[in-house]
Amino acid sequence: MKNFTVTIKDVASLANVSTATVSLALSGDPRVNVKTKKLVEEAALKLNYIPNEIGRSLRAKKTETISFIIPNTSHHVFTHPYFAQLLEGINEVLDNHNYNLMLSTSPSEKDESAAYNKILKNRRTDGIILSSASIHDRNILRMVESGFPVVYLGKWHHDNVLTVERDDIGGAYTATEHLIRIGRRRIVHITGPLDHQEGIDRLEGYKKALLDNKIHYDEALIIEKDFSRESGYEAAAELMRKQIDYDAVFAGNDLMAIGALKFYKENKISVPGDVSVVGFDDIEMATVVSPMLTTIHQPMREIGYKAAEKLIAFLNNQEVKEKRTIMSTHLIIRESCGADMP
Amino acid sequence: MKNFTVTIKDVASLANVSTATVSLALSGDPRVNVKTKKLVEEAALKLNYIPNEIGRSLRAKKTETISFIIPNTSHHVFTHPYFAQLLEGINEVLDNHNYNLMLSTSPSEKDESAAYNKILKNRRTDGIILSSASIHDRNILRMVESGFPVVYLGKWHHDNVLTVERDDIGGAYTATEHLIRIGRRRIVHITGPLDHQEGIDRLEGYKKALLDNKIHYDEALIIEKDFSRESGYEAAAELMRKQIDYDAVFAGNDLMAIGALKFYKENKISVPGDVSVVGFDDIEMATVVSPMLTTIHQPMREIGYKAAEKLIAFLNNQEVKEKRTIMSTHLIIRESCGADMP
DNA sequence: TTGAAAGCGCTAACAC
DNA sequence: GTGTTAGCGCTTTCAA
């Protein structure tokens, strides 16, 4: 390291003023004389002075940093296709407000006291954006209840928690309804894990659409999987093995839909000829498979953006009008259903 | 916020010892009496005391945080397919060593003095992992030259910089050679931006393979694009428009290869019948397109892992034996070339 | 308009 | 073994 750290003292002595004056001058306090201010600025420039944020933080009890915490339950946390978009939205807001972004995987239940506390209380961060996970994750509950400013990405019934939610029920309803509208009746639903809110809600939307259209809900058409591509493939295989009779599948996410598509291709089952399929998420991959996947679009970038905005507003004591923000989804029709029109 | 911050003082007074003793006891210093230690620990537990990292950092001049900086040149920085895997590798190491991860997009050239300095010098971070970008990016140069500990992901000819590099030249060579081996002779290369090192190196590998196999290098077969899927599609369209005669394409990355594949499908050009295509990266998407893409695998997760390990070793004054680490790539044969064997 | 001084929470010399 | 003290770099009363 060739350059010594230059502190506020160095600037002060070069400018022949006190450190207090330097601090004031550099923060643009109107009280300080224009001449002095110029003097200080020149000194700072000359020394290439950059205020040490650590010192500032200690004093101000603010870090200008927020943490984005994602569950570490799955092996491929970061690889989750919408993670990147979420991050993009968050990053954009933070950049605009000169906040820093810290990224953590949430601690596993095991080492709670250590890792969990570290993230939560060490005060290197002003607030948290928490992405959703299992509804049984106790750590999340505790983070939320600690009083630490939290924006939760998903449903959370708690007074002092801000949320940004997708309309999972509505999206699933739309997806299912679309299949019904194009004439499908035996609609399989490959669900995500049913201890995840998304899994639960999408199943609910599916049921609701069936009900409203007077189609019998058949347990045999429900397969619980884990949102992975492999599990989607496996689901399709299972359906064949069990000789289930069906004409459509609504997959809980695109990855599973794409997995199923692969099985169909390998087994010469025509999509959408023999079976129509709809996914959920609208990840990029959905546009490169063939047939291209009809799916429910969810605005992940906007969700990240919104979440960051709410958190920063809250941290700056601005009134956050809507505690819950619900982002709507919409149907993207491509090729996997065999209908050209909505 | 319902809980007041509990500091080392609170613990000290509850345990009836000095703050120094608390500090020592909690850090497991062998000098402190076992009894006292237990006393302190109980007090800390009772008060739910978590050391404030800011105070610690200020004193120790270490933050136990490293920054991962990615270029903001492209709109979709985070969406870059291998970004997630890189992050996964980095995160794993940091978790193991109890380091925090800060994520930044590198400042654009415009606001250098502000954003750039902030990242570089505010000392909220102990070291940096810098991902590659344009070879003309001056900010990167300055970060590297500042003396700040940096691990650069890519080639960098500089004494005090650690690097983790892909073998781009070798990978491109292998890809091209594969096409030659299966009998292709008129091989198009869709390059990435030629002011990016990857773009340059992959072109070099391509040329070298041609040379070694005594195939004439034809400028007309080189198209410079920008690594995006759209640009790959555009490249294929361009080739048709210009009525270029060719029987294979080596794309500078998978995204462009997949874009080209799309064009071929739309225009009923058979792959691999009419043209063989090879990509580079081995992103997940390469396995869901049809035909599945033959490509060069690069171990992004391992690169991230290695980079983080090197940085942490360096920060802890361990000797880093290899300044340059070169990660090798290998060919993954799938369906887009029409050869079943390597 | 500027400076002196206190103190944010912590650790590390040094004393005892 | 444990306590006293100083000080990391900064901001912010309070006085001058």
XYZ file of N, CA, C and O in Angstrom, chain A residues 171 174-175 178 254 277-283 286-287 292-299 329-342:
144
model
N -52.038 -14.252 -10.561
C -51.271 -14.761 -11.703
C -51.614 -16.203 -12.005
O -51.827 -16.582 -13.163
N -54.973 -16.441 -13.591
C -54.918 -16.082 -15.006
C -54.363 -17.217 -15.861
O -54.879 -17.518 -16.932
N -53.310 -17.816 -15.357
C -52.680 -18.908 -16.100
C -53.670 -20.056 -16.299
O -53.837 -20.572 -17.409
N -56.530 -19.270 -18.562
C -56.140 -19.291 -19.975
C -56.241 -20.712 -20.535
O -56.761 -20.938 -21.630
N -41.294 -21.225 -14.301
C -40.822 -21.509 -15.652
C -39.819 -22.652 -15.684
O -39.827 -23.482 -16.599
N -48.810 -26.121 -22.059
C -48.162 -25.815 -20.780
C -47.964 -24.317 -20.563
O -47.654 -23.567 -21.485
N -48.196 -23.930 -19.333
C -47.997 -22.537 -18.920
C -47.035 -22.527 -17.746
O -47.105 -23.393 -16.877
N -46.154 -21.560 -17.745
C -45.225 -21.422 -16.629
C -45.564 -20.216 -15.773
O -46.674 -19.700 -15.809
N -44.586 -19.787 -15.001
C -44.781 -18.629 -14.127
C -43.411 -18.025 -13.863
O -42.489 -18.750 -13.462
N -43.268 -16.761 -14.118
C -42.048 -15.975 -13.861
C -41.659 -15.129 -15.071
O -41.280 -13.980 -14.925
N -41.694 -15.778 -16.232
C -41.218 -15.140 -17.459
C -39.716 -14.848 -17.382
O -39.286 -13.702 -17.495
N -38.967 -15.895 -17.187
C -37.512 -15.745 -17.227
C -37.052 -15.780 -18.680
O -37.791 -16.197 -19.559
N -37.383 -18.782 -20.967
C -38.698 -19.139 -21.504
C -38.824 -18.749 -22.969
O -39.669 -19.265 -23.694
N -37.967 -17.865 -23.427
C -38.072 -17.399 -24.810
C -37.149 -18.160 -25.756
O -37.188 -17.945 -26.950
N -41.738 -21.917 -27.508
C -41.520 -20.868 -26.518
C -42.641 -20.916 -25.482
O -43.795 -21.185 -25.813
N -42.261 -20.663 -24.281
C -43.174 -20.892 -23.164
C -44.161 -19.745 -22.915
O -43.772 -18.592 -22.762
N -45.411 -20.095 -22.880
C -46.440 -19.150 -22.430
C -46.339 -19.096 -20.915
O -46.186 -20.123 -20.261
N -46.391 -17.913 -20.372
C -46.124 -17.815 -18.936
C -46.720 -16.559 -18.320
O -47.276 -15.707 -19.020
N -46.597 -16.482 -17.020
C -47.068 -15.301 -16.294
C -45.859 -14.420 -16.001
O -44.915 -14.856 -15.357
N -45.923 -13.227 -16.475
C -44.805 -12.313 -16.254
C -44.909 -11.656 -14.884
O -45.951 -11.148 -14.489
N -43.801 -11.684 -14.176
C -43.781 -10.922 -12.924
C -42.615 -9.948 -12.996
O -41.518 -10.295 -13.390
N -42.856 -8.744 -12.622
C -41.886 -7.671 -12.822
C -40.823 -7.647 -11.739
O -40.867 -6.818 -10.832
N -49.198 -9.082 -12.123
C -48.566 -9.966 -13.098
C -49.441 -9.964 -14.342
O -50.568 -9.491 -14.301
N -48.910 -10.458 -15.428
C -49.781 -10.625 -16.582
C -49.333 -11.780 -17.465
O -48.193 -12.228 -17.394
N -50.273 -12.222 -18.244
C -50.041 -13.390 -19.093
C -49.264 -13.014 -20.344
O -49.561 -12.026 -20.998
N -48.250 -13.818 -20.649
C -47.513 -13.644 -21.893
C -47.780 -14.874 -22.753
O -47.389 -15.981 -22.388
N -48.449 -14.650 -23.836
C -48.792 -15.793 -24.678
C -47.708 -16.050 -25.698
O -47.326 -15.162 -26.447
N -47.179 -17.267 -25.679
C -46.202 -17.628 -26.691
C -46.673 -18.880 -27.432
O -47.766 -18.846 -28.013
N -45.916 -19.927 -27.381
C -46.300 -21.043 -28.246
C -46.738 -22.329 -27.548
O -47.208 -23.241 -28.188
N -46.561 -22.392 -26.259
C -46.732 -23.690 -25.610
C -48.172 -24.054 -25.251
O -48.414 -25.064 -24.608
N -49.105 -23.189 -25.631
C -50.493 -23.494 -25.319
C -51.336 -23.765 -26.556
O -52.393 -24.364 -26.489
N -50.877 -23.257 -27.653
C -51.625 -23.491 -28.883
C -52.763 -22.517 -29.099
O -53.661 -22.768 -29.881
N -52.748 -21.416 -28.427
C -53.778 -20.394 -28.665
C -53.060 -19.124 -29.077
O -52.096 -18.726 -28.457
N -53.517 -18.510 -30.082
C -52.839 -17.310 -30.552
C -53.334 -16.045 -29.888
O -52.699 -15.006 -29.934
N -54.509 -16.159 -29.297
C -55.040 -14.927 -28.726
C -55.360 -15.127 -27.248
O -55.713 -16.209 -26.826
N -55.305 -14.087 -26.528
C -55.612 -14.128 -25.097
C -57.056 -14.558 -24.875
O -57.909 -14.219 -25.663
